Short mmCIF file of C-alpha atoms in Angstrom, two decimals:
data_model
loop_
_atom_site.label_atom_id
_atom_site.label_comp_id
_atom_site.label_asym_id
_atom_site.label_seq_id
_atom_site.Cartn_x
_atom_site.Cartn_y
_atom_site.Cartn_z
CA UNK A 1 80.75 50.70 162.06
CA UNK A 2 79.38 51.01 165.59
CA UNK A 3 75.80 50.16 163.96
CA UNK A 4 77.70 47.19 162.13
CA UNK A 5 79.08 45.53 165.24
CA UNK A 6 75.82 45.86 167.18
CA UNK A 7 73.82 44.22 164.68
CA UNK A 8 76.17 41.52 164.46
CA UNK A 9 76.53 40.93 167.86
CA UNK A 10 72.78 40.75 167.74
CA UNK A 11 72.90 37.90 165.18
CA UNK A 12 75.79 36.12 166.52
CA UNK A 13 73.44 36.22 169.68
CA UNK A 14 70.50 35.27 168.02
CA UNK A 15 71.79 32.26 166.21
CA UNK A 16 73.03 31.36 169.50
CA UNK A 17 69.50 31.52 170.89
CA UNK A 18 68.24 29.52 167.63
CA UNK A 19 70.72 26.83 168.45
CA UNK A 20 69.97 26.31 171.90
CA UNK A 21 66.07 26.56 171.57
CA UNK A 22 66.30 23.78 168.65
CA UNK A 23 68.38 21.63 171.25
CA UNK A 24 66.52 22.43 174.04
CA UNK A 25 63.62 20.91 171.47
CA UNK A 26 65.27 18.22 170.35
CA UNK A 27 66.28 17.20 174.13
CA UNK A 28 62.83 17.17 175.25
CA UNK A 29 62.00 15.25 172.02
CA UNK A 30 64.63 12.91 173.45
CA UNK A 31 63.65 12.56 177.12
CA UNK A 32 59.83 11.89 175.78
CA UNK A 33 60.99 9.08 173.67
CA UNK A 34 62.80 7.75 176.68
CA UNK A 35 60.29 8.56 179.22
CA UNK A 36 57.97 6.52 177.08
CA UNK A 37 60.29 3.85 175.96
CA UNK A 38 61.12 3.60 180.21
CA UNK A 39 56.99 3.77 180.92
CA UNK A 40 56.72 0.32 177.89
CA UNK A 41 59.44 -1.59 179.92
CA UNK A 42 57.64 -0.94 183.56
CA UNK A 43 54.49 -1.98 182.40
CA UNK A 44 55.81 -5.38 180.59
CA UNK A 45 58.01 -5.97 183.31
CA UNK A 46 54.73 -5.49 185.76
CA UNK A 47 53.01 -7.56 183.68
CA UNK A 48 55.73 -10.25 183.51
CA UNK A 49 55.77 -10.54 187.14
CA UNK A 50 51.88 -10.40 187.49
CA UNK A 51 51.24 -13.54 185.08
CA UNK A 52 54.47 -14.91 187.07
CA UNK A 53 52.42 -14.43 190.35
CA UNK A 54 49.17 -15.42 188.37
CA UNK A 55 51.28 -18.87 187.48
CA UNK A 56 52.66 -19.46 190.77
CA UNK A 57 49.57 -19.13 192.55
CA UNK A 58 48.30 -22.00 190.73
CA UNK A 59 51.51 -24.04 191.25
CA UNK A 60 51.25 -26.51 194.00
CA UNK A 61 54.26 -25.40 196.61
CA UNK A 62 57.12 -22.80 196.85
CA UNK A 63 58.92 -21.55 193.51
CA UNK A 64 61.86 -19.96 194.77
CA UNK A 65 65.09 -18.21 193.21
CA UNK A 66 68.21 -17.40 195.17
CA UNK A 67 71.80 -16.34 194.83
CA UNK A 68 74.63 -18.31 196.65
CA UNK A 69 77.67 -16.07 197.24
CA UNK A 70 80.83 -17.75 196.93
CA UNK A 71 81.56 -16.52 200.63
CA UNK A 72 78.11 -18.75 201.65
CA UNK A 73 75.50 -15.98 202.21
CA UNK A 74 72.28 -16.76 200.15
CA UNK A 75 70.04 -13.61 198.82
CA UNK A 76 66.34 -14.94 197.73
CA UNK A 77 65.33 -12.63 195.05
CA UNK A 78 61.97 -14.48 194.16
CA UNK A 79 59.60 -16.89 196.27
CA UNK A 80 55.98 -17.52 195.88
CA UNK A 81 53.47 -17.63 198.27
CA UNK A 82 52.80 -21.01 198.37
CA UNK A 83 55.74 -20.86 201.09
CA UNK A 84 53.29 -20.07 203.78
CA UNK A 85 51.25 -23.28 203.19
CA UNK A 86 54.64 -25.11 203.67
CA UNK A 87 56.61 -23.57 206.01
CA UNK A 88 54.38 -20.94 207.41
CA UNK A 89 56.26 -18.18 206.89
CA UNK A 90 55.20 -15.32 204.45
CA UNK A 91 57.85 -14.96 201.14
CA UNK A 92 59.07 -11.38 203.24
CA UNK A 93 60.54 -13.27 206.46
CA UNK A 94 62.25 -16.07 203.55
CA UNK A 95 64.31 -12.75 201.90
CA UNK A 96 64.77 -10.79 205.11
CA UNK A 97 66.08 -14.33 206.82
CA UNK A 98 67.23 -17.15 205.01
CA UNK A 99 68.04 -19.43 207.72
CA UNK A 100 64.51 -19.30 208.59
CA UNK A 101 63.94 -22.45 206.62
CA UNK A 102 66.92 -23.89 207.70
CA UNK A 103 66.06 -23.98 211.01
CA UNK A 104 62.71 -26.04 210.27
CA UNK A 105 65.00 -29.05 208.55
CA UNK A 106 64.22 -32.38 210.86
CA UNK A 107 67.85 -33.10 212.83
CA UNK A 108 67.74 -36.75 211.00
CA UNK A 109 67.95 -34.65 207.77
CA UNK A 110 69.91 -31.81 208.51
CA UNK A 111 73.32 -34.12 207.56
CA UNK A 112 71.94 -35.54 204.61
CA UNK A 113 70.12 -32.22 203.07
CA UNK A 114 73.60 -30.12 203.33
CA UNK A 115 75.44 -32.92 201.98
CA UNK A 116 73.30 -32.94 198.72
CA UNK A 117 73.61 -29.09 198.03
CA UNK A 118 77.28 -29.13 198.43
CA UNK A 119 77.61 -31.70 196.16
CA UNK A 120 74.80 -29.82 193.51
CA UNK A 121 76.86 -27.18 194.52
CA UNK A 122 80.22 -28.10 193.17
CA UNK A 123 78.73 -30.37 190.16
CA UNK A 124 76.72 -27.80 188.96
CA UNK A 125 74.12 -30.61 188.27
CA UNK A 126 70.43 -30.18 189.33
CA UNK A 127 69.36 -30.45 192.63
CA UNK A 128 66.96 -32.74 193.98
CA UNK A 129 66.28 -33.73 197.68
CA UNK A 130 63.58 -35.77 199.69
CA UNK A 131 63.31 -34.86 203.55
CA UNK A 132 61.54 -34.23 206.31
CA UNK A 133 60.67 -30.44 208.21
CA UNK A 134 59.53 -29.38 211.71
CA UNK A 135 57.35 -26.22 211.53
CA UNK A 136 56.92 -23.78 214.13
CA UNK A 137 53.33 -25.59 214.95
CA UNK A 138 55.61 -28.65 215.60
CA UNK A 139 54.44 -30.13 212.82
CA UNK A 140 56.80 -32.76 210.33
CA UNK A 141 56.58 -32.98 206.63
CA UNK A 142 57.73 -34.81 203.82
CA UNK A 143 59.27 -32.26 200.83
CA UNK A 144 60.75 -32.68 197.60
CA UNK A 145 62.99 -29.87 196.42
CA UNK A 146 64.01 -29.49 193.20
CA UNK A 147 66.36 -26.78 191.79
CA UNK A 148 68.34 -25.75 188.65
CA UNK A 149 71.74 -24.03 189.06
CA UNK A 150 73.84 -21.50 186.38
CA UNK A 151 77.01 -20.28 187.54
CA UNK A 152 77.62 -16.46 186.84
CA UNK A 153 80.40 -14.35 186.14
CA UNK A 154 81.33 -13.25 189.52
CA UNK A 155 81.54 -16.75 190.84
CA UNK A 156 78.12 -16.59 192.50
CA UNK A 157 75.62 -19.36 191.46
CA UNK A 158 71.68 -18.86 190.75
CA UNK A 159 69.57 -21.55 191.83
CA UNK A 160 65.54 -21.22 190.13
CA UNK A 161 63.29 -24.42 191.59
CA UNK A 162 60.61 -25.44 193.54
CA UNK A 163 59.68 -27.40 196.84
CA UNK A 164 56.26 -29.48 197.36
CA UNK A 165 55.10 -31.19 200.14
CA UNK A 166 54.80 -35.54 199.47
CA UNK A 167 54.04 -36.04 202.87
CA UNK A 168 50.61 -37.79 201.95
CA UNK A 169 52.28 -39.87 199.58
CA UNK A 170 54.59 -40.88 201.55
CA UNK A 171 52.26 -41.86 204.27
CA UNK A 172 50.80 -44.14 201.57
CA UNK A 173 54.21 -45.76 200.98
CA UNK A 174 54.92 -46.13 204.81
CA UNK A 175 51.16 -47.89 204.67
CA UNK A 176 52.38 -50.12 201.49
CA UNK A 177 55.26 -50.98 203.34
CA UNK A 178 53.72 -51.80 206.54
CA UNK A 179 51.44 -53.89 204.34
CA UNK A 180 54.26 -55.85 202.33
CA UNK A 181 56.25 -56.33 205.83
CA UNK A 182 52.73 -57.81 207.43
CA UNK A 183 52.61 -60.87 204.40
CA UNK A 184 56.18 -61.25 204.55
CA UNK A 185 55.93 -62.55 208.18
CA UNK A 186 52.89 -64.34 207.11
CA UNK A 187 54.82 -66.32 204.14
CA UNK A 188 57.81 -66.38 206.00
CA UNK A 189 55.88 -68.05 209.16
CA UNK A 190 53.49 -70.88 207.22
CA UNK A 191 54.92 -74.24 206.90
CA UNK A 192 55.74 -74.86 203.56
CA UNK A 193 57.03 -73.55 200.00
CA UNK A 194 55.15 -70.41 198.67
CA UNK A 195 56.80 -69.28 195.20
CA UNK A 196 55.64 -67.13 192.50
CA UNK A 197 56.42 -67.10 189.33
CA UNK A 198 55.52 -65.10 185.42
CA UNK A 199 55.54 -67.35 182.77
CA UNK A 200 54.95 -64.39 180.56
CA UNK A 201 58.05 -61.99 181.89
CA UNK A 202 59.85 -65.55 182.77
CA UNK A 203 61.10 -64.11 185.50
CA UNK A 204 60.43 -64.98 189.88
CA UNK A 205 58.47 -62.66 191.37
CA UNK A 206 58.27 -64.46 195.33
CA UNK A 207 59.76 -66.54 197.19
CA UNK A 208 59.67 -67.42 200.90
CA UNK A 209 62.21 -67.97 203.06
CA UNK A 210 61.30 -71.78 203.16
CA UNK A 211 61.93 -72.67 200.07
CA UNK A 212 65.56 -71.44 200.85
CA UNK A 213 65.73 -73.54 203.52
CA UNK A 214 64.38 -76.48 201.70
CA UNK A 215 66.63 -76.32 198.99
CA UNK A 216 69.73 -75.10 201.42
CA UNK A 217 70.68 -71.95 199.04
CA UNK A 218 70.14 -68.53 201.03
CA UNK A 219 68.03 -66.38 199.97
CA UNK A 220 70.36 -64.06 198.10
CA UNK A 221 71.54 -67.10 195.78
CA UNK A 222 67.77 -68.18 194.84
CA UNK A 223 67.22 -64.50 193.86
CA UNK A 224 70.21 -64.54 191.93
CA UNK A 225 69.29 -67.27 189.94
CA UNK A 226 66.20 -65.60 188.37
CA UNK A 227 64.71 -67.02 185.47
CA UNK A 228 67.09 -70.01 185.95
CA UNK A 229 65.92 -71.21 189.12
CA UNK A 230 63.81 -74.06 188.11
CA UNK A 231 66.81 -75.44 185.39
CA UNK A 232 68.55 -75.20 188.33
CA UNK A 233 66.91 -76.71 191.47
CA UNK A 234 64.67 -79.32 189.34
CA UNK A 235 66.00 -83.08 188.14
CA UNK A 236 66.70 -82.49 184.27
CA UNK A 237 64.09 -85.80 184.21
CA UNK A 238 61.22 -83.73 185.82
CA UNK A 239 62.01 -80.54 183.73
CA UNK A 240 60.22 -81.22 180.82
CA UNK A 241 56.92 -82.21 182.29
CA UNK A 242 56.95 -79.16 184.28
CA UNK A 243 58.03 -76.97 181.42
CA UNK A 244 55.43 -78.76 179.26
CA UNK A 245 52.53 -78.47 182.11
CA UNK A 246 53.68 -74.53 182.17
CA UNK A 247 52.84 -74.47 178.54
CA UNK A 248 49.39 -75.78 179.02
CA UNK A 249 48.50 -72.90 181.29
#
């Protein structure tokens, strides 16, 4: 009996061993699969952010992602390089200190930028802003910042966009304008009627401020009269042969 209890102690033991060397096996088998399975997800998520990195290098500006907290703090979890050609500050000093871009905004902006994210901010519609920077080289720029924002669970809002700098094309619109103001005084300053007008749009395209004068409307009422102006201004006698020497054109 003695013999009889050994021996199955020694199987009870043994089957015990079995059991644990089979799930000893089957728990490596286990952590391989997952070590592998962990290794594939790495490597696309390194990948993923490489040909992110490969596309934002050849993006003209910043591409940015951040997180506002409901209590105001912002967390940048993503910007590009193309920062530093903006703002002149490397994407480490943007997620270490937000409020370094902040502090570039132009004072004449500052009002009008802050104003336009709180209202994004509570419409949840896209952002999209125009204004002017001072960098630490004290020099201004024009940028346009675009952004799309998706409220999460916890209250917090993401915001994914971009900022590029339009300060060339707004120098050529300053230039345009300067242009446009220049023949204005011109027009405005020669003695006598200048008026434009497209037979094929039928619509006024110029007038100067003599005309107005001439025909005593200001100039607000002979814009309002658009296509209607000569009906309106001309003897109904006349009409027709100007009408009919329009047609000849």
């Amino acid at each position: 009996e003695a013999e009889t209890s050994i021996l199955k102690a020694f199987l009870l033991n043994l089957s015990g061993a079995i059991a644990n060397y089979e799930s000893e096996c089957e728990l490596k088998k286990l952590n391989h699969v997952f070590g592998r399975r962990v290794e594939e997800k790495a490597l696309s998520l390194f990948q993923s952010e490489a040909r992110l990195e490969r596309l934002a290098r050849n993006v003209p500006g910043m591409l940015y992602q951040y997180q506002l907290h409901s209590n105001g703090e912002v967390r940048f979890s993503y910007v590009s390089d193309g920062c530093y050609d903006l703002f002149g500050v490397k994407p480490e000093q943007i997620r270490r200190n937000p409020d370094i871009i902040s502090q570039m905004i132009h004072p004449d902006d500052v009002v009008g930028i802050n104003q336009s994210i709180a209202d994004s901010v509570e419409s949840l519609k896209n952002w999209e802003y125009e204004g002017r920077i001072i960098t630490s080289s004290k020099q201004v720029k024009w940028l346009q910042g675009f952004s799309r924002l998706e409220k999460q669970p916890d209250g917090s809002i993401f915001c994914d966009g971009c900022v590029i700098d339009i300060s060339e094309r707004k120098k050529v619109e300053a230039e345009i304008q300067a242009k446009q103001h220049f023949i204005q005084r011109i027009t405005d300053s020669t003695p006598g009627t200048i008026y434009i007008y497209d037979l094929e749009k039928q619509q006024n395209i110029y007038t100067n401020h003599e005309l107005a004068t001439l025909l005593d409307y200001s100039m607000q009422e002979v814009e309002d009269m658009g296509s209607n102006l000569l009906q309106q201004i001309i003897h109904p006698e006349d009409l027709m042969k100007i009408v009919s020497r329009f047609s000849e054109i």
